[in-house]
Amino acid sequence: MFVDVILPLALSELFSYSVPAEWANTIVPGIRVAVQVGQKKLYSAIVYRVYEDKPATGYVIKEIFSVLDETPIVNDYQLKLWEWISAYYMCSLGEVMKVALPAGLKMESETRVCIVPFDNIDVDLSDIEKQIIRELEDKERSIEELYNRTKRRNILPAVKLLLDKGLLSIREELKTSYRAKTATFVRLHPSIDSEEKLNEALEAVKRADKQRAIVEGYIHAASPLSYKVPVEMSRKELLKLSRSSSAALKACVDKNILEYLEKQIGRIDNSAVSVNEISNLSSIQQQAFDKIKHQFTLHNTVLLHGVTSSGKTEIYIKLISEQLQQGKHVLYLLPEIALTTQIIHRLKNVFGNRIGVYHSHFNNHERIEVYNNLLEANNDSGFVILGVRSSIFLPYTKLGLIIVDEEHENTYKQYDPAPRYHARDSVIVLSQLHGAKVLLGTATPAIETYYNAVNGKYGLVKLSERFGNMELPVVETVDMVRARKRKQVHTHFSGMLLDGIQDALEQGEQVILFQNRRGFSPFVMCQTCGYTPRCEYCDVSLTYHKYNSQLVCHYCGYAISMQHHCPQCQSADIQACGFGTEKIEEELKLLIPEARIERLDLDNTRQKNAYERILHDFEEQEINILVGTQMVTKGLDFDNVSLVGVLNADNMLNFPDFRAHERSYQLMAQVGGRAGRKNKKGRVLIQTSDTGNPVIRYIQQHDYLSMYNSQIEERKVFNYPPFCRLLVLTLKHTNKNVVDEAAITLSHTLKAIFGNRLAGPETPLINRIQNKYLLNFRLKLGRDKAAQQAKVLLRECFDQLIQSKKEYRTLKISVDVDPM
Ligand code: ADP
Ligand code: ZN
Ligand code: ZN
């Protein structure tokens, strides 16, 4: 018997192995087997196909080493999805496997394992298992090292068993970005250890009403009071119940009556959760809900186009609940890990523990737990998975519904490495495999999605009112050209924006400021000779980060310290040009010193818990002004923000990309959506030098449709998606001559096939990244079946090119299908 297996590699072909007779009955597609590649490398591979006739291969067929699973760990639905992704996005099944499986289910020679500390070996271990433990006693080792040291062919099954028993773990790269969720709790200060001390404390706050309310509130809620093990109460709850302020609570802490503690709150929390009733939908929401259900009888996919705060999430919750009652799986996709925190909370409230969260910030163990939970789904109760892009790869067995929230977000597209897949588009295929439905939700649909909806491919349901009569914000522009002429601009702030901020702060309201760029300034320049420090490996200028005095490449991470003398002319006149979030924060601190200002961007959220802490503090109104990048635009729900400022609309509008206007509309409409409070209209101020830009007018009028119409017209005229399928082909090599030459050869071959549907070779905006020179081609394919054949043809052209010359062997050719 023979098998074709999928290896976690970029190989375009599958590898064949023979199966010893003793295992013939146990082998089925989807299980893992241990195989050897080359002389040394060991892998766990997924069985893809089982058959009896010896295949014709150009290599000697080896035997598999061992069988790792009794039952498949990858089901048929998954394999079909992998196939589609591999064909559509032009990558290998192995590349799909790499993103699809959590690290703990993939083992290869380079995989490093270590022992999990444990007290007594009370477990039954085989000889080889004992030997492995001994080998790992003093240090972690790779599987290859273990193999060399033990010379045991069945090393992988033994490692697998030890992993299952929890005695070994796979070493992961240190995840600095991992954020556990924490919350602030309050308890009695340890110095208060008797009735007497407590009375003294009460005496001390007698005349401060708000402080007294807090202490009394705590005593009341924590009764019976224990001085040894004081009750811990969530800060939020205490403030709510005592109807007091955070300043008063802080005073009680300063007086050593109460103390704060930071507590981690679980993610896959298995404790009993109080489950609340689902909110009743408003009549408009109910109508939308009914329409969605009706549209599902006609279409596989429905777009819910609902303005910000219209209650889309409430509608999702009701739809999910119906699926769970039928014992189905639901996948709820979010564009970013950061967003999961707010939503988890809302879902847990109604679904308790029937919800699993899946993303890369969870450790292996937790991810495998979720994976296995679904794989074994023998229980009749349904289950919701809340996850980002990669959660489309989990082993669902009975998907009923997939929700793609904020479907327009480009984080749904994986850019690098392959597979360069779009999760939104892939789940439509996944849903068809399961006979499930897809709901796409957003206030600002992607042009492609809306096109499909108005053309009847998707159902379309609109929700155009905010919940609870909240009005959409007023959007005003600030003409920066005029303001500058009139000397009304302080650093990067117009007088109008500054006044707006002051007004909001005086009313006790909060402000969000959006700047599309992180760092202090995008580049620094010698004012004498014009020299600008650039990355050594990429063709970009270095971004200045003032807080650590570094110049950093945002493409590869290369960093040097800030230069105070020009290396070219020795001048000391080096200045920061342009501005990012860090500079805005600094300037604002000087302009409005009394405000509490925080920044939210990639740079200051790398640290553990930073993101949660900042959002938490903003929610608790301990921060007045939040300055941030795209991160602040996404579906966050605050209730005291009255003003949103966009510092510079011009760099978004003028970005050289056919989606620039669509993106600008989405970003500004989304961030503007954060403004507004119950009973009070929010305000959005956009600083721009181009007040006449139609996109800005559409935002002011909350007129998505006009934006769509103007964009779709342009796309039609210039033949851009959705009127064609766009592919970007990129050649990469460390030697510029090799890329140039190969591009010319490829261009001849491709021009002969595709004619003027091919553009290029062209130098991309950034033409060198990580020391590799890049050249691009753009190819526009039709939207029909022929496109798929064209991809096969393309692949053949690449193979031909690579084999035509020795230097081309090291050429990298990547394809981005439907680039974002
Ligand atoms: P969207 O997802 O469309 O931005 P949300 O679902 O987040 O809107 O709703 C905005 C706010 O209004 C949330 O605070 C939510 O709790 C509240 N809300 C919406 N619909 C209801 C409802 N039917 N009952 C109670 N509160 C609701
Ligand atoms: Zn100089
Ligand atoms: Zn770089």
Short mmCIF file of C-alpha atoms in Angstrom, two decimals, residues 327-329 354 373-374 376-383 397-398:
data_model
loop_
_atom_site.label_atom_id
_atom_site.label_comp_id
_atom_site.label_asym_id
_atom_site.label_seq_id
_atom_site.Cartn_x
_atom_site.Cartn_y
_atom_site.Cartn_z
CA GLY A 327 -26.32 21.88 18.14
CA LYS A 328 -24.36 23.54 15.34
CA HIS A 329 -20.93 25.13 15.21
CA ARG A 354 -20.06 27.37 24.95
CA ASN A 373 -12.68 20.15 21.39
CA LEU A 374 -14.08 20.64 17.92
CA GLU A 376 -14.25 15.38 19.05
CA ALA A 377 -17.50 17.28 18.71
CA ASN A 378 -19.55 14.26 19.64
CA ASN A 379 -21.61 16.34 22.01
CA ASP A 380 -24.91 17.63 20.80
CA SER A 381 -24.54 21.09 22.16
CA GLY A 382 -23.37 23.72 19.75
CA PHE A 383 -20.22 25.71 20.09
CA THR A 397 -17.80 19.13 11.77
CA LYS A 398 -21.17 20.84 11.69
#
